[in-house]
Coordinates of C-alpha atoms in Angstrom, one line a residue:
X1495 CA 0.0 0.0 0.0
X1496 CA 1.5 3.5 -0.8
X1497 CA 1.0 6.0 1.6
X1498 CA 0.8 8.9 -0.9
X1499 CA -2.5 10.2 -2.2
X1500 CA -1.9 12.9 -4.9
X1501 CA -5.1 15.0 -4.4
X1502 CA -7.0 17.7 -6.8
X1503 CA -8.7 20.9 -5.8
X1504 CA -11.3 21.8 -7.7
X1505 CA -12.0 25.5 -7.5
X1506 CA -15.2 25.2 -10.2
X1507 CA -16.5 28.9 -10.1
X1508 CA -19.9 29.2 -11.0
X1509 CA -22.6 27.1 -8.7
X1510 CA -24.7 24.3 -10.2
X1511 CA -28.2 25.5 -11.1
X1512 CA -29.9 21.7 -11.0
X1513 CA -28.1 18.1 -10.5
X1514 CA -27.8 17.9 -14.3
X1515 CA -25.0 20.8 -13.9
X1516 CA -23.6 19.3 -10.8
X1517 CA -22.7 16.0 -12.8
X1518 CA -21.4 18.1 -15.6
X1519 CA -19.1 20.0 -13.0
X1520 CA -17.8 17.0 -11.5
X1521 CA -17.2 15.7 -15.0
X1522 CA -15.0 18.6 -16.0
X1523 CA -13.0 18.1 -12.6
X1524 CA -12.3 14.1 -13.4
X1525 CA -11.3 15.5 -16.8
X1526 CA -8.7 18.4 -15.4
X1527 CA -7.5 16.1 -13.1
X1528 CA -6.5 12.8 -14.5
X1529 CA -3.7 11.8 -12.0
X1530 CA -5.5 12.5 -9.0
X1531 CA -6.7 9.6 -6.9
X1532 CA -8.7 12.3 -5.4
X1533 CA -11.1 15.2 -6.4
X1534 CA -12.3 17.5 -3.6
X1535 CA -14.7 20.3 -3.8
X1536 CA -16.3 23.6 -2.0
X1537 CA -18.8 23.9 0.7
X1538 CA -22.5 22.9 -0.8
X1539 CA -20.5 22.9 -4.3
X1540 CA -23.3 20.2 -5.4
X1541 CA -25.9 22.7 -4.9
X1542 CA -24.6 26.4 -4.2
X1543 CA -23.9 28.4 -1.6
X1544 CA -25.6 31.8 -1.7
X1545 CA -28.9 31.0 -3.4
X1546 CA -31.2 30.0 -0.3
X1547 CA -33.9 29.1 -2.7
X1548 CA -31.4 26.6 -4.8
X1549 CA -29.8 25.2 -1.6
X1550 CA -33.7 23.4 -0.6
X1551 CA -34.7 22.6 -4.2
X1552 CA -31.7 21.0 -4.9
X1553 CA -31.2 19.2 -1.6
X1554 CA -31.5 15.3 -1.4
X1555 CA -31.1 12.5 0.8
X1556 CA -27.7 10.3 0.8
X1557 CA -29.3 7.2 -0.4
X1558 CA -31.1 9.8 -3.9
X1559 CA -30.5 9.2 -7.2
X1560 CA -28.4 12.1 -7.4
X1561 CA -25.9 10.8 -5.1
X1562 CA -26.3 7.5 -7.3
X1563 CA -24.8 9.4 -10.1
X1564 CA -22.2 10.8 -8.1
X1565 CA -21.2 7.2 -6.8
X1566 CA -21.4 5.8 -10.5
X1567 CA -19.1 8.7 -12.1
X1568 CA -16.7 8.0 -9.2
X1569 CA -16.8 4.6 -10.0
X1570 CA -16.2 5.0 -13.7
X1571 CA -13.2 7.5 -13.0
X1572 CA -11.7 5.6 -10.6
X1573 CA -11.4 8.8 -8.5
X1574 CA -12.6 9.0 -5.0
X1575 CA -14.8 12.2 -4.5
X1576 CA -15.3 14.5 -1.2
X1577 CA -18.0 17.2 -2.0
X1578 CA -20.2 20.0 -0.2
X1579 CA -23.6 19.7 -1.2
X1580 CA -27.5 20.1 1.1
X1581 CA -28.7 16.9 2.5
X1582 CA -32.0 16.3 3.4
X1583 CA -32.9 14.2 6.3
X1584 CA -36.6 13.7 7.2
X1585 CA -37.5 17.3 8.0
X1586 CA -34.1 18.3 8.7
X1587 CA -31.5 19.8 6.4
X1588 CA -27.6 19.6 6.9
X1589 CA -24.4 21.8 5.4
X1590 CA -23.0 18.2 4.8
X1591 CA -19.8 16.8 3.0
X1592 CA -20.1 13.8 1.3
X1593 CA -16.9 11.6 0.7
X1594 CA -17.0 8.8 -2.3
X1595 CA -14.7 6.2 -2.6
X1596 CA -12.8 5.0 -6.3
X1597 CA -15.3 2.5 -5.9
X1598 CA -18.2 4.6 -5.3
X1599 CA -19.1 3.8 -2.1
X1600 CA -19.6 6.5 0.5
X1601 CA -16.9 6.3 2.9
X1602 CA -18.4 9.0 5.3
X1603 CA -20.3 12.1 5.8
X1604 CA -19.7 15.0 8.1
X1605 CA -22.9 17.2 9.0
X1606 CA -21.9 20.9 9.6
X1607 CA -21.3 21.2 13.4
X1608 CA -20.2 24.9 13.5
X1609 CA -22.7 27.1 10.9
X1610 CA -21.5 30.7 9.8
X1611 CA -24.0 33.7 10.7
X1612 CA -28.2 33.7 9.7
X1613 CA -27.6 32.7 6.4
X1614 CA -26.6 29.2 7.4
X1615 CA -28.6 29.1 10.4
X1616 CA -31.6 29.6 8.4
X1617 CA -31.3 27.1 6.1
X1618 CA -29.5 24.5 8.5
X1619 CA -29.6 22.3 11.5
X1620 CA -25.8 21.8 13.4
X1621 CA -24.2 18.2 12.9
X1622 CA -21.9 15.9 15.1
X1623 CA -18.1 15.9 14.6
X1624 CA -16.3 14.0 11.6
X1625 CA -15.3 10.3 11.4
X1626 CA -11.9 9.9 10.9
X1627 CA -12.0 7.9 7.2
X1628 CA -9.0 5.6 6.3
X1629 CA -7.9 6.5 2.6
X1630 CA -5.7 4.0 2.0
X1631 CA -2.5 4.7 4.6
X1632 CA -3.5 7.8 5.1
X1633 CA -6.6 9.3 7.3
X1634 CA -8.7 11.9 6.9
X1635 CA -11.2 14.0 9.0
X1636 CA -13.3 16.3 7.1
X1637 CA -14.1 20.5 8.2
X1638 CA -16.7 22.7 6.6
X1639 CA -15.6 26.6 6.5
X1640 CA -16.4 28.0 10.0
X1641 CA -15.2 24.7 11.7
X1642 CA -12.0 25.8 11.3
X1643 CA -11.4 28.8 13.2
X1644 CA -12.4 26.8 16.1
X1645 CA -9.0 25.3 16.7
X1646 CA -11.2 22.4 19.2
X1647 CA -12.3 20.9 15.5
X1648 CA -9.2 20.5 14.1
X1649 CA -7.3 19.2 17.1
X1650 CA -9.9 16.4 17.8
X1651 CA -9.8 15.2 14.2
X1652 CA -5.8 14.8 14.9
X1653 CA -6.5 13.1 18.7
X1654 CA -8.9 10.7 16.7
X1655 CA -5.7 9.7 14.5
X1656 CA -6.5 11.6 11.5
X1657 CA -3.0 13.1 9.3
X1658 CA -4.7 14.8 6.9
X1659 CA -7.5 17.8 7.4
X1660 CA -9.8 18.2 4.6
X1661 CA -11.5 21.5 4.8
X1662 CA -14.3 22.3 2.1
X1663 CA -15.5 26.2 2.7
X1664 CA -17.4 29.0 1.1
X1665 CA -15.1 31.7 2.6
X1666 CA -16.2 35.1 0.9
X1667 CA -13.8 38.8 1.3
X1668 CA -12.5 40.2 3.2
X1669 CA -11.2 36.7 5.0
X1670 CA -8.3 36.1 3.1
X1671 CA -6.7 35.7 6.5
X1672 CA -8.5 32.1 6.4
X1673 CA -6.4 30.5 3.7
X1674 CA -3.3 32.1 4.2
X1675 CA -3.1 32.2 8.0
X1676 CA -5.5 29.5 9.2
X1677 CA -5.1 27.0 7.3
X1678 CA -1.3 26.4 7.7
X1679 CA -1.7 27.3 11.5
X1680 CA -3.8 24.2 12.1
X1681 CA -1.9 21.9 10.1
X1682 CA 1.3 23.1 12.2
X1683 CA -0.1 23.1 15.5
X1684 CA -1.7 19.4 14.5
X1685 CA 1.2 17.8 12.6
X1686 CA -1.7 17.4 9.8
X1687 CA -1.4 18.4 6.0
X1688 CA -4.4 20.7 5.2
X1689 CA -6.9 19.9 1.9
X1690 CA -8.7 23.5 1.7
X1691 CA -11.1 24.0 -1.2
X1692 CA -12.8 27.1 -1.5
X1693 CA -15.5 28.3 -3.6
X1694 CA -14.7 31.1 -5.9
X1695 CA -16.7 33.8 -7.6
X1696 CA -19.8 35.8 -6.8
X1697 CA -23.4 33.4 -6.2
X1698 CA -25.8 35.9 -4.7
X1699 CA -25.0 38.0 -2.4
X1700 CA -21.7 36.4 -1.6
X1701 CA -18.3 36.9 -3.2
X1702 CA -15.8 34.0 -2.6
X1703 CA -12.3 34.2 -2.5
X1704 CA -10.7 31.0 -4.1
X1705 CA -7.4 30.9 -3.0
X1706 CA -8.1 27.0 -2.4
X1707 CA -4.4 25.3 -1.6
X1708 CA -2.8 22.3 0.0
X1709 CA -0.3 22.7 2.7
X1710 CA 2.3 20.6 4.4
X1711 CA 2.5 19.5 8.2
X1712 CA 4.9 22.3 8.5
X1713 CA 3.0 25.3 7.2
X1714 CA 4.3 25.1 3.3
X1715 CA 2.0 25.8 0.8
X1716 CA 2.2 22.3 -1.6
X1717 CA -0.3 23.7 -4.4
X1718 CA -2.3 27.0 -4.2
X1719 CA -4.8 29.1 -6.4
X1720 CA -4.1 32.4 -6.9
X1721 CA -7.4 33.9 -6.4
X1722 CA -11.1 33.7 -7.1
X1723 CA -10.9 32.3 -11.0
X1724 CA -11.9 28.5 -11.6
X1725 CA -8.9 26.4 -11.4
X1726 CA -7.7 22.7 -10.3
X1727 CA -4.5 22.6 -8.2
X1728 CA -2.8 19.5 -7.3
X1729 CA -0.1 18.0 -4.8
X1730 CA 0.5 14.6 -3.5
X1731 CA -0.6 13.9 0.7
X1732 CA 2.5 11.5 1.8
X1733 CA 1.9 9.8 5.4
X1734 CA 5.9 9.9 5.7
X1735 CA 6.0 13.4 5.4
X1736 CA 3.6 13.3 8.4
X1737 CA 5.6 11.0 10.3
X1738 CA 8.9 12.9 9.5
X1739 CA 7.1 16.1 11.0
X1740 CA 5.8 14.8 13.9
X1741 CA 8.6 13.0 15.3
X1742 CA 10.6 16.7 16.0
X1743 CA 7.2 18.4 16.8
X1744 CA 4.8 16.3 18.4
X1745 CA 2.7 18.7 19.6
X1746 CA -0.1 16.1 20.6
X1747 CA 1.9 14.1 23.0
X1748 CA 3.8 17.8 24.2
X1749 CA 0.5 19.0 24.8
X1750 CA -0.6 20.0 28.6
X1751 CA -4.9 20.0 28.2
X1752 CA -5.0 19.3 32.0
X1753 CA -4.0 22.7 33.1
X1754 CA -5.9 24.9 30.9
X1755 CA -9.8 25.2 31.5
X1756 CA -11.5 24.5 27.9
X1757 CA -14.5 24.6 28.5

């Protein structure tokens, strides 16, 4: 088993406007990103962000026939999938991120715990923290926007074994400070590389910033966007690299929790 993962970005741009789009944006990404074993896109990229009235119509349960489609283009790429997209559940709805194996099956889903201002609160009910999902030697926890300036999130993904933080996010201006602070801070402080795919471009009222990237255990930048325009950006997620990190700067085992009052 290898224990690199080369993983794609996929900074799309404009939102779907009905599942027929959605499968034709995830088609362009298989197609701009043929060496990764790994395609991972925006917060509620299935469905949109800003459009409140697009977020319920195009909302759907995990076992639809929309997610069908999404397990069988996986499945024909031979690309695993982790996307944003509104899933319904009875009468509730959930900011949720929906990871896909090569195979197609769904290797986890994460429910939004932490949801960003009325917009989200509106629309949304809270979730319960990731699973931590073995990607072959590698494991991943999964964040949605907002989660991550909670640094709690992050660290209990690592505690729970996870290497690699994959962060899907709708992060609009002025909070640039998100991809090019945050996001290296928590895969520092964690000994975790950081997946961050943002959404890019104005949908509604909202204008993203892009500026989606993949950064090492030790703050580098690996792959980065520029800025808001569509683009794919790749880099390969190596457990060694991990390893290497965390044997000089094991700041989990360091760590003194007992003396500080969290809560």
């Amino acid at each position: 088993m290898t224990d690199e993962l080369r993983v794609a970005v996929a900074q799309m741009g404009t939102p779907p406007e009905s599942h027929d789009e959605a499968i034709a944006m995830l088609e362009r990404a298989v197609a701009g990103a043929p060496e990764a074993g790994l395609i991972v896109l925006p917060e509620l990229a299935l469905c949109g962000y800003g459009d409140a009235e697009r977020v319920r119509r195009l909302a759907v349960a995990q076992d639809s026939p929309f997610i069908g489609q999404v397990r069988d283009l996986a499945r024909r790429a031979g690309k695993g999938f982790i996307a944003g997209y509104a899933e319904q559940a009875g009468e509730a709805r959930y900011n949720s991120a929906l990871a896909i194996g090569p195979d197609g099956a769904i290797r986890g889903n994460y429910r939004k715990v932490n949801l960003w201002g009325p917009h989200e609160r509106g629309l949304f009910a809270p979730g319960r923290p990731s699973p931590v999902m073995e990607w072959g030697a590698l494991k991943l926890g999964l964040l949605i926007c907002y989660d991550l300036e909670f640094a709690e999130a992050a660290r209990d993904l690592a505690l729970r074994g996870a290497d690699t933080l994959v962060v899907i996010s709708a992060t609009s201006h002025p909070y640039t400070v998100v991809p090019e602070a945050l996001v290296p801070a928590r895969g520092y402080e964690n000994g975790c590389h950081v997946v961050y795919a943002n959404a890019a471009g104005p949908d509604a009222t909202f204008d993203f910033i892009g500026m989606s990237r993949i950064t090492a255990p030790d703050g580098s930048v690996l792959a980065a966007a520029s800025g808001a325009e569509p683009a794919i950006v790749e880099a390969a997620v190596k457990r060694a690299t991990v390893d290497a990190w965390r044997s000089g700067h094991d700041y989990l085992a360091d760590r003194r929790s007992d003396l500080y009052r969290l809560g």
